[in-house]
Coordinates of C-alpha atoms and ligand atoms in Angstrom, one line a residue:
M11 CA 0.0 0.0 0.0
A12 CA 1.5 3.4 -1.1
R13 CA 1.3 6.2 1.5
K14 CA 2.0 9.9 1.6
V15 CA 4.2 10.6 4.6
L16 CA 4.8 14.1 6.0
V17 CA 8.0 14.5 7.9
L18 CA 8.7 17.6 10.0
A19 CA 12.3 18.7 9.7
D20 CA 14.0 19.8 13.0
V21 CA 15.9 23.0 12.3
R22 CA 18.5 24.2 14.8
D23 CA 20.9 27.1 14.3
N24 CA 20.2 27.2 10.5
S25 CA 20.8 23.6 9.9
F26 CA 18.9 20.3 10.2
R27 CA 19.4 18.0 13.1
N28 CA 20.3 14.5 12.0
V29 CA 17.0 13.2 13.3
S30 CA 15.3 15.1 10.4
F31 CA 17.1 12.7 8.0
E32 CA 16.4 9.7 10.1
A33 CA 12.7 10.5 10.2
I34 CA 12.8 10.7 6.3
A35 CA 14.3 7.2 6.3
A36 CA 11.5 6.1 8.6
G37 CA 9.0 7.7 6.2
K38 CA 10.5 5.9 3.2
K39 CA 9.9 2.6 5.0
V40 CA 6.2 3.2 5.3
A41 CA 5.7 5.2 2.1
N42 CA 6.0 2.0 0.1
G43 CA 6.3 3.7 -3.2
G44 CA 4.3 6.7 -2.2
E45 CA 5.9 10.0 -1.4
V46 CA 7.8 11.5 1.6
V47 CA 7.1 15.2 2.0
S48 CA 9.5 17.2 4.3
V49 CA 8.0 20.2 6.1
V50 CA 10.3 23.0 7.2
L51 CA 8.8 25.6 9.6
G52 CA 10.8 28.7 10.5
E53 CA 12.0 32.0 9.3
N54 CA 14.4 32.3 6.3
V55 CA 14.5 28.5 5.9
S56 CA 14.0 28.3 2.1
G57 CA 17.7 28.2 1.4
L58 CA 18.2 25.1 3.5
T59 CA 16.0 22.6 1.7
S60 CA 18.4 20.8 -0.7
E61 CA 19.8 18.6 2.0
L62 CA 16.3 17.1 2.6
F63 CA 16.3 15.9 -1.0
Y64 CA 19.8 14.5 -0.6
Y65 CA 18.5 12.3 2.2
G66 CA 15.4 11.1 0.4
A67 CA 12.6 13.7 0.6
D68 CA 10.5 13.6 -2.6
R69 CA 9.0 17.0 -2.1
V70 CA 9.5 19.9 0.4
I71 CA 7.0 22.3 1.9
T72 CA 8.4 25.5 3.6
V73 CA 6.3 27.6 5.9
E74 CA 8.0 30.9 6.6
N75 CA 6.7 33.2 9.3
S76 CA 8.3 35.4 11.9
S77 CA 6.3 33.6 14.6
L78 CA 8.1 30.4 13.6
K79 CA 11.6 31.7 14.2
E80 CA 11.8 29.8 17.5
Y81 CA 9.6 26.9 18.6
T82 CA 6.4 27.8 20.5
P83 CA 3.6 25.2 20.9
D84 CA 1.0 27.6 19.7
A85 CA 2.6 28.8 16.5
Y86 CA 4.1 25.4 15.4
S87 CA 0.9 23.5 16.0
Q88 CA -1.2 26.0 14.1
A89 CA 1.3 25.9 11.2
L90 CA 1.7 22.1 11.1
L91 CA -2.0 21.6 11.3
Q92 CA -2.6 23.8 8.3
V93 CA 0.0 21.8 6.3
I94 CA -1.6 18.6 7.4
D95 CA -5.0 19.9 6.3
A96 CA -3.6 21.0 2.9
E97 CA -1.8 17.7 2.3
T98 CA -4.0 15.1 4.0
P99 CA -1.1 12.7 4.6
D100 CA -1.4 9.0 5.7
A101 CA 1.3 9.5 8.2
V102 CA 3.1 12.3 10.0
F103 CA 6.6 11.7 11.5
M104 CA 8.9 14.0 13.6
G105 CA 11.9 13.5 15.8
H106 CA 11.5 12.5 19.4
T107 CA 13.2 15.7 20.4
A108 CA 12.1 18.5 22.8
V109 CA 10.1 19.9 20.0
G110 CA 8.6 16.6 18.8
K111 CA 7.7 15.5 22.3
D112 CA 5.8 18.8 22.9
L113 CA 4.2 19.2 19.5
A114 CA 3.1 15.6 18.6
P115 CA 0.5 15.2 21.4
R116 CA -1.0 18.6 20.4
I117 CA -1.4 17.4 16.8
A118 CA -2.8 14.1 18.0
M119 CA -5.4 15.9 20.1
K120 CA -6.4 18.3 17.3
K121 CA -6.6 15.6 14.7
Q122 CA -8.1 13.0 17.1
S123 CA -5.5 10.5 16.0
G124 CA -3.4 8.1 18.1
L125 CA 0.3 8.8 18.7
I126 CA 3.2 6.4 18.7
S127 CA 5.8 8.1 20.8
D128 CA 9.6 7.4 20.8
A129 CA 9.6 4.8 18.0
I130 CA 13.0 3.1 17.6
E131 CA 12.1 0.8 14.6
L132 CA 9.2 0.4 12.2
E133 CA 8.1 -1.7 9.3
A134 CA 5.1 -1.7 6.9
V135 CA 3.4 -5.0 6.3
G136 CA 0.5 -4.7 3.9
E137 CA -2.1 -2.4 5.6
E138 CA -0.3 -2.4 8.9
V139 CA 2.6 -0.3 10.2
I140 CA 4.3 -2.0 13.1
F141 CA 6.3 0.2 15.5
T142 CA 8.8 -0.8 18.2
R143 CA 9.2 1.4 21.2
P144 CA 10.9 1.1 24.6
I145 CA 8.8 0.8 27.8
Y146 CA 9.6 0.6 31.5
S147 CA 12.5 3.0 31.1
G148 CA 14.0 0.9 28.3
K149 CA 13.9 -2.5 30.2
A150 CA 11.5 -3.9 27.6
F151 CA 10.2 -3.2 24.1
E152 CA 6.6 -3.3 22.8
K153 CA 5.2 -3.5 19.3
K154 CA 2.4 -1.3 18.3
V155 CA 0.4 -2.0 15.2
V156 CA -1.5 0.8 13.4
T157 CA -4.0 -0.2 10.8
D158 CA -6.1 2.9 10.0
G159 CA -6.4 6.6 10.5
M160 CA -3.6 9.2 10.2
I161 CA -0.4 7.6 11.6
L162 CA 1.4 10.0 13.9
A163 CA 4.8 9.1 15.4
T164 CA 7.9 10.5 17.0
I165 CA 11.2 8.9 16.0
R166 CA 14.0 8.5 18.6
P167 CA 17.3 10.1 17.4
N168 CA 20.2 7.8 16.5
N169 CA 18.2 4.6 15.9
I170 CA 17.0 4.5 12.3
P171 CA 19.9 5.2 10.0
P172 CA 19.5 7.9 7.5
L173 CA 19.6 7.0 3.8
D174 CA 23.0 7.4 2.0
K175 CA 23.4 11.0 1.0
D176 CA 22.8 11.5 -2.7
E177 CA 23.6 15.0 -3.9
S178 CA 22.2 14.4 -7.3
R179 CA 18.6 14.3 -5.9
T180 CA 16.4 17.3 -6.1
G181 CA 12.6 18.0 -6.2
E182 CA 9.8 20.5 -5.9
V183 CA 9.9 23.1 -3.1
K184 CA 6.5 24.7 -2.3
A185 CA 6.1 27.7 0.0
L186 CA 2.8 27.5 1.9
D187 CA 1.2 30.6 3.5
V188 CA -0.4 29.9 6.9
E189 CA -2.4 32.0 9.2
I190 CA -1.0 32.2 12.7
K191 CA -3.1 34.0 15.3
D192 CA -3.9 34.5 19.0
L193 CA -0.5 33.5 20.2
R194 CA -0.3 33.0 23.9
T195 CA 3.5 32.8 24.0
I196 CA 6.1 35.1 22.6
I197 CA 9.8 34.3 22.7
K198 CA 11.8 37.4 23.6
E199 CA 15.3 35.9 23.9
V200 CA 16.8 32.5 23.6
V201 CA 19.8 31.7 25.9
R202 CA 21.5 28.5 24.9
K203 CA 23.3 26.3 27.3
S204 CA 26.5 24.7 26.1
T205 CA 27.1 20.9 26.3
G206 CA 30.6 21.2 24.9
G207 CA 29.9 21.9 21.2
V208 CA 28.4 18.5 20.2
D209 CA 24.7 18.1 20.7
L210 CA 24.2 15.5 23.4
S211 CA 21.1 13.8 22.1
E212 CA 22.7 13.2 18.7
A213 CA 26.3 12.6 19.7
K214 CA 28.1 9.5 18.5
I215 CA 30.4 9.5 21.5
I216 CA 29.6 10.7 25.0
V217 CA 31.9 11.1 27.9
S218 CA 29.8 11.1 31.0
G219 CA 30.6 11.9 34.6
G220 CA 29.0 11.0 37.9
R221 CA 29.4 12.0 41.5
G222 CA 32.7 10.1 41.5
V223 CA 34.2 13.0 39.4
K224 CA 34.0 14.9 42.7
S225 CA 34.1 18.5 41.5
E226 CA 33.5 21.0 38.7
E227 CA 37.3 21.0 38.3
G228 CA 37.2 17.2 37.8
F229 CA 34.7 17.7 35.0
K230 CA 37.3 19.8 33.1
K231 CA 39.3 16.6 32.5
L232 CA 36.2 15.0 31.0
Y233 CA 36.0 17.9 28.5
E234 CA 39.6 17.2 27.6
L235 CA 38.8 13.6 26.7
A236 CA 35.7 14.7 24.9
D237 CA 37.7 17.2 22.8
V238 CA 40.1 14.5 21.8
L239 CA 37.3 12.2 20.8
G240 CA 35.0 14.8 19.3
A241 CA 32.5 13.7 21.9
A242 CA 29.8 15.5 23.9
V243 CA 29.9 15.6 27.7
G244 CA 27.0 14.1 29.7
A245 CA 26.4 13.5 33.4
S246 CA 24.4 11.6 36.0
R247 CA 21.9 13.4 38.2
G248 CA 24.3 12.8 41.1
A249 CA 26.9 15.0 39.4
C250 CA 24.2 17.7 38.5
D251 CA 22.8 17.7 42.0
A252 CA 26.3 18.2 43.4
D253 CA 26.7 21.2 41.2
Y254 CA 29.6 19.8 39.3
C255 CA 27.9 20.6 36.0
D256 CA 24.7 22.0 34.5
Y257 CA 21.4 20.0 34.5
A258 CA 21.4 20.4 30.7
L259 CA 24.0 17.5 30.7
Q260 CA 21.8 15.1 32.7
I261 CA 21.2 11.7 31.1
G262 CA 18.5 9.4 32.4
Q263 CA 14.9 8.9 33.2
T264 CA 14.4 12.6 34.0
G265 CA 17.2 13.8 31.7
K266 CA 18.1 13.1 28.1
V267 CA 17.8 9.7 26.4
V268 CA 20.9 9.0 24.4
T269 CA 22.0 6.2 22.0
P270 CA 25.6 6.9 21.0
D271 CA 28.0 4.4 19.4
L272 CA 30.2 4.8 22.5
Y273 CA 29.3 5.8 26.0
I274 CA 32.1 6.3 28.5
A275 CA 30.8 6.4 32.1
L276 CA 33.2 7.7 34.7
G277 CA 32.4 7.5 38.4
I278 CA 28.7 6.6 37.7
S279 CA 27.2 3.9 39.9
G280 CA 24.6 2.8 37.3
A281 CA 21.3 3.6 39.1
I282 CA 18.3 2.4 37.2
Q283 CA 17.2 6.0 36.5
H284 CA 20.5 6.7 34.9
V285 CA 20.6 3.5 32.9
A286 CA 17.2 4.3 31.5
G287 CA 18.8 7.1 29.5
M288 CA 21.8 5.3 28.1
S289 CA 21.4 1.5 28.1
N290 CA 20.8 1.5 24.4
S291 CA 24.2 2.9 23.7
K292 CA 26.0 0.6 21.2
C293 CA 29.2 0.2 23.3
I294 CA 29.4 1.1 27.0
V295 CA 32.7 1.6 28.8
A296 CA 32.6 2.0 32.6
V297 CA 35.3 3.3 34.9
N298 CA 34.5 2.8 38.6
K299 CA 36.7 2.1 41.6
D300 CA 34.0 -0.2 43.1
P301 CA 34.1 -3.6 41.4
E302 CA 30.5 -4.2 42.6
A303 CA 29.1 -1.0 40.9
S304 CA 26.0 -2.0 39.0
I305 CA 27.1 0.0 35.9
F306 CA 29.5 -3.0 35.2
S307 CA 26.5 -5.3 34.7
I308 CA 25.5 -3.3 31.5
A309 CA 29.0 -2.3 30.4
D310 CA 30.7 -3.9 27.4
Y311 CA 34.1 -3.0 28.9
G312 CA 34.8 -2.3 32.5
I313 CA 37.8 -0.7 34.2
V314 CA 38.0 -1.1 37.9
G315 CA 40.1 1.8 39.1
D316 CA 40.4 5.4 40.2
L317 CA 39.0 7.6 37.3
F318 CA 41.6 10.2 38.1
E319 CA 44.3 7.7 37.2
V320 CA 42.5 6.2 34.3
L321 CA 41.3 9.4 32.6
P322 CA 44.8 10.9 31.8
L323 CA 45.8 7.5 30.4
L324 CA 42.8 7.4 28.1
I325 CA 43.4 11.0 27.0
E326 CA 47.1 10.1 26.2
E327 CA 46.2 6.9 24.4
F328 CA 43.4 8.4 22.3
K329 CA 45.5 11.4 21.4
K330 CA 48.0 8.9 19.8
E331 CA 45.1 7.3 17.8
V332 CA 43.5 10.6 16.7
V333 CA 46.8 12.3 15.6
Ligands
FAD430 P1 26.6 7.7 43.0 O1 25.5 6.7 43.0 O2 26.9 8.4 44.3 O3 27.8 6.9 42.3 C1 29.1 7.5 42.3 C2 30.0 6.4 41.8 O4 31.3 6.9 41.6 C3 30.1 5.2 42.8 O5 29.8 4.0 42.1 C4 31.6 5.2 43.2 O6 32.1 3.9 43.4 C5 32.2 5.9 42.0 N1 33.5 6.6 42.4 C6 33.7 7.5 43.4 N2 35.0 7.9 43.3 C7 35.5 7.4 42.2 C8 36.8 7.5 41.6 N3 37.8 8.3 42.1 N4 37.1 6.7 40.5 C9 36.1 5.9 40.0 N5 34.9 5.8 40.5 C10 34.6 6.5 41.6 N6 19.9 9.8 37.9 C11 20.4 10.1 36.7 O7 21.6 9.9 36.5 N7 19.5 10.5 35.7 C12 18.2 10.7 35.9 O8 17.5 11.1 34.9 C13 17.7 10.4 37.2 N8 16.3 10.6 37.4 C14 15.9 10.2 38.6 C15 14.5 10.3 38.9 C16 14.0 9.9 40.1 C17 12.5 10.0 40.3 C18 14.8 9.5 41.1 C19 14.3 9.1 42.5 C20 16.2 9.5 40.9 C21 16.7 9.8 39.7 N9 18.1 9.8 39.5 C22 18.6 10.0 38.2 C23 19.1 9.6 40.6 C24 19.6 8.2 40.7 O9 18.8 7.4 41.5 C25 21.0 8.2 41.3 O10 20.9 8.8 42.6 C26 22.1 8.9 40.5 O11 22.1 8.4 39.1 C27 23.4 8.6 41.1 O12 24.4 9.4 40.4 P2 25.9 8.8 40.4 O13 26.0 7.5 39.8 O14 26.7 9.9 39.8 O15 26.3 8.9 42.0

Protein backbone atom coordinates (compact mmCIF):
# COMPACT_ATOMS: atom_id res chain seq x y z
CA MET A 1 0.00 0.00 0.00
CA ALA A 2 1.48 3.38 -1.07
CA ARG A 3 1.33 6.17 1.51
CA LYS A 4 1.99 9.89 1.65
CA VAL A 5 4.22 10.60 4.65
CA LEU A 6 4.77 14.10 6.01
CA VAL A 7 8.04 14.49 7.91
CA LEU A 8 8.71 17.56 10.05
CA ALA A 9 12.33 18.70 9.74
CA ASP A 10 14.01 19.79 12.96
CA VAL A 11 15.93 23.02 12.32
CA ARG A 12 18.50 24.25 14.79
CA ASP A 13 20.91 27.14 14.27
CA ASN A 14 20.15 27.23 10.54
CA SER A 15 20.84 23.58 9.87
CA PHE A 16 18.92 20.34 10.19
CA ARG A 17 19.40 18.03 13.13
CA ASN A 18 20.27 14.50 12.02
CA VAL A 19 16.97 13.18 13.28
CA SER A 20 15.31 15.05 10.39
CA PHE A 21 17.09 12.70 7.96
CA GLU A 22 16.43 9.66 10.15
CA ALA A 23 12.72 10.50 10.17
CA ILE A 24 12.81 10.74 6.35
CA ALA A 25 14.33 7.23 6.26
CA ALA A 26 11.53 6.07 8.58
CA GLY A 27 9.04 7.74 6.24
CA LYS A 28 10.50 5.90 3.24
CA LYS A 29 9.90 2.58 5.00
CA VAL A 30 6.18 3.17 5.27
CA ALA A 31 5.67 5.22 2.08
CA ASN A 32 6.01 1.99 0.14
CA GLY A 33 6.33 3.68 -3.24
CA GLY A 34 4.28 6.71 -2.17
CA GLU A 35 5.92 10.03 -1.35
CA VAL A 36 7.82 11.50 1.57
CA VAL A 37 7.15 15.21 1.97
CA SER A 38 9.47 17.17 4.27
CA VAL A 39 8.01 20.16 6.08
CA VAL A 40 10.27 23.00 7.24
CA LEU A 41 8.81 25.57 9.61
CA GLY A 42 10.77 28.71 10.49
CA GLU A 43 12.01 32.05 9.27
CA ASN A 44 14.41 32.29 6.30
CA VAL A 45 14.53 28.53 5.87
CA SER A 46 13.97 28.27 2.12
CA GLY A 47 17.74 28.21 1.45
CA LEU A 48 18.21 25.05 3.51
CA THR A 49 15.99 22.63 1.67
CA SER A 50 18.39 20.83 -0.71
CA GLU A 51 19.79 18.58 2.04
CA LEU A 52 16.32 17.15 2.60
CA PHE A 53 16.29 15.89 -1.00
CA TYR A 54 19.83 14.49 -0.62
CA TYR A 55 18.52 12.31 2.21
CA GLY A 56 15.42 11.07 0.43
CA ALA A 57 12.61 13.66 0.56
CA ASP A 58 10.50 13.60 -2.61
CA ARG A 59 8.98 17.03 -2.07
CA VAL A 60 9.52 19.89 0.40
CA ILE A 61 7.03 22.35 1.86
CA THR A 62 8.38 25.46 3.55
CA VAL A 63 6.34 27.63 5.87
CA GLU A 64 8.05 30.92 6.64
CA ASN A 65 6.67 33.21 9.28
CA SER A 66 8.30 35.44 11.88
CA SER A 67 6.28 33.63 14.59
CA LEU A 68 8.06 30.40 13.65
CA LYS A 69 11.59 31.70 14.22
CA GLU A 70 11.78 29.83 17.52
CA TYR A 71 9.60 26.94 18.64
CA THR A 72 6.41 27.77 20.45
CA PRO A 73 3.64 25.19 20.87
CA ASP A 74 0.97 27.61 19.66
CA ALA A 75 2.61 28.79 16.47
CA TYR A 76 4.11 25.44 15.44
CA SER A 77 0.93 23.48 16.03
CA GLN A 78 -1.15 26.02 14.08
CA ALA A 79 1.30 25.92 11.17
CA LEU A 80 1.71 22.15 11.06
CA LEU A 81 -2.04 21.56 11.34
CA GLN A 82 -2.59 23.77 8.29
CA VAL A 83 0.03 21.82 6.35
CA ILE A 84 -1.63 18.55 7.39
CA ASP A 85 -5.04 19.86 6.29
CA ALA A 86 -3.62 20.96 2.93
CA GLU A 87 -1.78 17.68 2.27
CA THR A 88 -4.02 15.08 4.03
CA PRO A 89 -1.11 12.67 4.60
CA ASP A 90 -1.44 9.03 5.66
CA ALA A 91 1.34 9.49 8.21
CA VAL A 92 3.15 12.31 10.02
CA PHE A 93 6.60 11.73 11.55
CA MET A 94 8.86 13.97 13.58
CA GLY A 95 11.91 13.52 15.81
CA HIS A 96 11.46 12.51 19.44
CA THR A 97 13.20 15.74 20.44
CA ALA A 98 12.14 18.47 22.83
CA VAL A 99 10.08 19.94 19.96
CA GLY A 100 8.59 16.63 18.80
CA LYS A 101 7.69 15.52 22.32
CA ASP A 102 5.78 18.75 22.89
CA LEU A 103 4.24 19.16 19.46
CA ALA A 104 3.09 15.62 18.56
CA PRO A 105 0.53 15.23 21.39
CA ARG A 106 -1.01 18.58 20.43
CA ILE A 107 -1.38 17.42 16.82
CA ALA A 108 -2.83 14.08 18.01
CA MET A 109 -5.41 15.87 20.12
CA LYS A 110 -6.43 18.29 17.35
CA LYS A 111 -6.60 15.57 14.68
CA GLN A 112 -8.15 13.02 17.08
CA SER A 113 -5.47 10.53 16.04
CA GLY A 114 -3.37 8.13 18.07
CA LEU A 115 0.32 8.80 18.72
CA ILE A 116 3.24 6.39 18.68
CA SER A 117 5.83 8.14 20.77
CA ASP A 118 9.59 7.38 20.82
CA ALA A 119 9.65 4.76 18.03
CA ILE A 120 13.03 3.07 17.57
CA GLU A 121 12.05 0.84 14.64
CA LEU A 122 9.17 0.41 12.25
CA GLU A 123 8.08 -1.71 9.32
CA ALA A 124 5.14 -1.69 6.93
CA VAL A 125 3.44 -5.02 6.31
CA GLY A 126 0.48 -4.68 3.95
CA GLU A 127 -2.09 -2.41 5.55
CA GLU A 128 -0.29 -2.45 8.89
CA VAL A 129 2.56 -0.33 10.19
CA ILE A 130 4.35 -1.98 13.11
CA PHE A 131 6.33 0.24 15.47
CA THR A 132 8.79 -0.84 18.16
CA ARG A 133 9.19 1.40 21.20
CA PRO A 134 10.86 1.05 24.59
CA ILE A 135 8.78 0.75 27.76
CA TYR A 136 9.57 0.58 31.50
CA SER A 137 12.50 2.99 31.06
CA GLY A 138 14.05 0.87 28.32
CA LYS A 139 13.86 -2.46 30.19
CA ALA A 140 11.46 -3.94 27.61
CA PHE A 141 10.17 -3.20 24.12
CA GLU A 142 6.63 -3.28 22.82
CA LYS A 143 5.24 -3.53 19.31
CA LYS A 144 2.36 -1.27 18.33
CA VAL A 145 0.38 -2.03 15.21
CA VAL A 146 -1.46 0.79 13.44
CA THR A 147 -3.98 -0.20 10.80
CA ASP A 148 -6.07 2.87 10.03
CA GLY A 149 -6.40 6.62 10.50
CA MET A 150 -3.59 9.15 10.25
CA ILE A 151 -0.43 7.57 11.64
CA LEU A 152 1.41 9.99 13.92
CA ALA A 153 4.80 9.06 15.40
CA THR A 154 7.90 10.54 16.97
CA ILE A 155 11.20 8.86 16.03
CA ARG A 156 13.97 8.50 18.61
CA PRO A 157 17.25 10.06 17.39
CA ASN A 158 20.19 7.79 16.52
CA ASN A 159 18.16 4.63 15.93
CA ILE A 160 16.96 4.52 12.34
CA PRO A 161 19.93 5.16 10.03
CA PRO A 162 19.46 7.93 7.47
CA LEU A 163 19.61 6.99 3.78
CA ASP A 164 22.96 7.42 2.03
CA LYS A 165 23.43 11.05 1.01
CA ASP A 166 22.78 11.48 -2.72
CA GLU A 167 23.64 14.99 -3.85
CA SER A 168 22.16 14.41 -7.29
CA ARG A 169 18.62 14.25 -5.85
CA THR A 170 16.37 17.28 -6.10
CA GLY A 171 12.65 18.01 -6.18
CA GLU A 172 9.82 20.50 -5.90
CA VAL A 173 9.85 23.07 -3.10
CA LYS A 174 6.54 24.72 -2.33
CA ALA A 175 6.11 27.69 0.01
CA LEU A 176 2.85 27.54 1.92
CA ASP A 177 1.22 30.55 3.54
CA VAL A 178 -0.42 29.88 6.86
CA GLU A 179 -2.40 32.02 9.24
CA ILE A 180 -0.96 32.16 12.74
CA LYS A 181 -3.06 34.02 15.27
CA ASP A 182 -3.92 34.49 18.95
CA LEU A 183 -0.47 33.50 20.16
CA ARG A 184 -0.28 33.04 23.91
CA THR A 185 3.52 32.76 24.02
CA ILE A 186 6.10 35.12 22.57
CA ILE A 187 9.81 34.27 22.73
CA LYS A 188 11.80 37.40 23.56
CA GLU A 189 15.26 35.88 23.86
CA VAL A 190 16.84 32.45 23.63
CA VAL A 191 19.82 31.75 25.86
CA ARG A 192 21.47 28.48 24.87
CA LYS A 193 23.32 26.33 27.35
CA SER A 194 26.49 24.68 26.12
CA THR A 195 27.14 20.93 26.31
CA GLY A 196 30.62 21.15 24.88
CA GLY A 197 29.93 21.91 21.23
CA VAL A 198 28.44 18.53 20.24
CA ASP A 199 24.68 18.09 20.65
CA LEU A 200 24.24 15.55 23.44
CA SER A 201 21.13 13.82 22.13
CA GLU A 202 22.69 13.25 18.69
CA ALA A 203 26.32 12.64 19.75
CA LYS A 204 28.05 9.51 18.47
CA ILE A 205 30.41 9.50 21.46
CA ILE A 206 29.55 10.66 24.99
CA VAL A 207 31.93 11.07 27.91
CA SER A 208 29.75 11.08 31.00
CA GLY A 209 30.65 11.86 34.59
CA GLY A 210 29.00 11.04 37.89
CA ARG A 211 29.37 11.96 41.53
CA GLY A 212 32.70 10.10 41.46
CA VAL A 213 34.15 12.99 39.41
CA LYS A 214 33.96 14.90 42.69
CA SER A 215 34.08 18.53 41.52
CA GLU A 216 33.53 21.04 38.73
CA GLU A 217 37.31 20.99 38.32
CA GLY A 218 37.16 17.21 37.82
CA PHE A 219 34.68 17.71 34.96
CA LYS A 220 37.30 19.77 33.09
CA LYS A 221 39.27 16.55 32.53
CA LEU A 222 36.16 15.01 30.99
CA TYR A 223 35.98 17.89 28.52
CA GLU A 224 39.62 17.23 27.64
CA LEU A 225 38.82 13.62 26.73
CA ALA A 226 35.67 14.74 24.91
CA ASP A 227 37.74 17.20 22.85
CA VAL A 228 40.14 14.48 21.77
CA LEU A 229 37.29 12.16 20.77
CA GLY A 230 34.97 14.79 19.26
CA ALA A 231 32.47 13.75 21.91
CA ALA A 232 29.75 15.45 23.94
CA VAL A 233 29.91 15.58 27.72
CA GLY A 234 27.03 14.14 29.74
CA ALA A 235 26.41 13.54 33.42
CA SER A 236 24.43 11.63 35.99
CA ARG A 237 21.95 13.43 38.15
CA GLY A 238 24.30 12.79 41.05
CA ALA A 239 26.86 15.05 39.39
CA CYS A 240 24.24 17.68 38.48
CA ASP A 241 22.76 17.69 42.01
CA ALA A 242 26.26 18.16 43.42
CA ASP A 243 26.68 21.22 41.16
CA TYR A 244 29.64 19.78 39.28
CA CYS A 245 27.91 20.58 35.98
CA ASP A 246 24.72 21.96 34.48
CA TYR A 247 21.42 20.03 34.45
CA ALA A 248 21.41 20.38 30.66
CA LEU A 249 23.96 17.53 30.72
CA GLN A 250 21.79 15.12 32.72
CA ILE A 251 21.17 11.74 31.13
CA GLY A 252 18.51 9.37 32.37
CA GLN A 253 14.87 8.92 33.16
CA THR A 254 14.39 12.58 33.99
CA GLY A 255 17.18 13.80 31.71
CA LYS A 256 18.09 13.14 28.10
CA VAL A 257 17.81 9.73 26.45
CA VAL A 258 20.90 9.02 24.36
CA THR A 259 21.98 6.23 22.04
CA PRO A 260 25.58 6.95 21.01
CA ASP A 261 27.97 4.44 19.45
CA LEU A 262 30.24 4.82 22.48
CA TYR A 263 29.28 5.83 26.04
CA ILE A 264 32.11 6.27 28.53
CA ALA A 265 30.77 6.38 32.11
CA LEU A 266 33.21 7.72 34.68
CA GLY A 267 32.38 7.54 38.38
CA ILE A 268 28.74 6.64 37.75
CA SER A 269 27.21 3.89 39.90
CA GLY A 270 24.61 2.78 37.34
CA ALA A 271 21.34 3.59 39.13
CA ILE A 272 18.28 2.41 37.19
CA GLN A 273 17.20 6.00 36.54
CA HIS A 274 20.53 6.74 34.87
CA VAL A 275 20.62 3.49 32.92
CA ALA A 276 17.15 4.32 31.52
CA GLY A 277 18.76 7.10 29.51
CA MET A 278 21.82 5.34 28.11
CA SER A 279 21.37 1.54 28.11
CA ASN A 280 20.75 1.48 24.35
CA SER A 281 24.24 2.87 23.66
CA LYS A 282 26.01 0.57 21.23
CA CYS A 283 29.16 0.20 23.35
CA ILE A 284 29.41 1.11 27.03
CA VAL A 285 32.74 1.57 28.81
CA ALA A 286 32.58 2.04 32.59
CA VAL A 287 35.31 3.26 34.91
CA ASN A 288 34.54 2.84 38.60
CA LYS A 289 36.66 2.08 41.63
CA ASP A 290 33.97 -0.18 43.10
CA PRO A 291 34.05 -3.60 41.38
CA GLU A 292 30.47 -4.22 42.59
CA ALA A 293 29.06 -1.03 40.95
CA SER A 294 25.96 -1.98 38.97
CA ILE A 295 27.14 -0.03 35.89
CA PHE A 296 29.47 -2.99 35.23
CA SER A 297 26.46 -5.28 34.68
CA ILE A 298 25.52 -3.35 31.52
CA ALA A 299 29.04 -2.35 30.42
CA ASP A 300 30.74 -3.95 27.41
CA TYR A 301 34.13 -3.00 28.85
CA GLY A 302 34.81 -2.27 32.51
CA ILE A 303 37.84 -0.69 34.15
CA VAL A 304 38.00 -1.09 37.94
CA GLY A 305 40.11 1.79 39.10
CA ASP A 306 40.38 5.40 40.16
CA LEU A 307 39.04 7.56 37.33
CA PHE A 308 41.62 10.24 38.10
CA GLU A 309 44.34 7.74 37.23
CA VAL A 310 42.50 6.19 34.27
CA LEU A 311 41.33 9.42 32.62
CA PRO A 312 44.83 10.86 31.85
CA LEU A 313 45.84 7.49 30.40
CA LEU A 314 42.76 7.43 28.15
CA ILE A 315 43.45 11.00 26.99
CA GLU A 316 47.07 10.14 26.24
CA GLU A 317 46.25 6.94 24.35
CA PHE A 318 43.35 8.40 22.34
CA LYS A 319 45.53 11.38 21.39
CA LYS A 320 47.96 8.92 19.76
CA GLU A 321 45.09 7.30 17.83
CA VAL A 322 43.52 10.56 16.68
CA VAL A 323 46.76 12.29 15.55
P1 LIG B 1 26.56 7.69 42.97
O1 LIG B 1 25.45 6.70 43.00
O2 LIG B 1 26.94 8.35 44.25
O3 LIG B 1 27.82 6.95 42.35
C1 LIG B 1 29.09 7.49 42.30
C2 LIG B 1 30.01 6.38 41.80
O4 LIG B 1 31.30 6.89 41.62
C3 LIG B 1 30.12 5.20 42.76
O5 LIG B 1 29.80 3.99 42.09
C4 LIG B 1 31.59 5.20 43.20
O6 LIG B 1 32.12 3.89 43.37
C5 LIG B 1 32.23 5.89 42.02
N1 LIG B 1 33.48 6.59 42.35
C6 LIG B 1 33.70 7.45 43.37
N2 LIG B 1 34.97 7.94 43.31
C7 LIG B 1 35.53 7.36 42.22
C8 LIG B 1 36.81 7.46 41.63
N3 LIG B 1 37.77 8.26 42.15
N4 LIG B 1 37.07 6.72 40.53
C9 LIG B 1 36.13 5.89 40.00
N5 LIG B 1 34.89 5.77 40.52
C10 LIG B 1 34.60 6.50 41.61
N6 LIG B 1 19.88 9.85 37.94
C11 LIG B 1 20.38 10.08 36.72
O7 LIG B 1 21.57 9.93 36.48
N7 LIG B 1 19.54 10.51 35.70
C12 LIG B 1 18.21 10.68 35.89
O8 LIG B 1 17.52 11.07 34.94
C13 LIG B 1 17.67 10.42 37.18
N8 LIG B 1 16.33 10.56 37.39
C14 LIG B 1 15.85 10.24 38.64
C15 LIG B 1 14.47 10.28 38.86
C16 LIG B 1 13.96 9.93 40.08
C17 LIG B 1 12.46 9.97 40.29
C18 LIG B 1 14.83 9.53 41.12
C19 LIG B 1 14.28 9.13 42.46
C20 LIG B 1 16.18 9.49 40.93
C21 LIG B 1 16.73 9.84 39.70
N9 LIG B 1 18.09 9.80 39.46
C22 LIG B 1 18.56 10.01 38.21
C23 LIG B 1 19.07 9.61 40.55
C24 LIG B 1 19.61 8.19 40.65
O9 LIG B 1 18.76 7.40 41.45
C25 LIG B 1 21.03 8.20 41.29
O10 LIG B 1 20.94 8.82 42.55
C26 LIG B 1 22.08 8.92 40.46
O11 LIG B 1 22.06 8.43 39.13
C27 LIG B 1 23.44 8.65 41.08
O12 LIG B 1 24.43 9.36 40.39
P2 LIG B 1 25.91 8.82 40.40
O13 LIG B 1 25.97 7.45 39.83
O14 LIG B 1 26.75 9.87 39.78
O15 LIG B 1 26.28 8.87 41.96
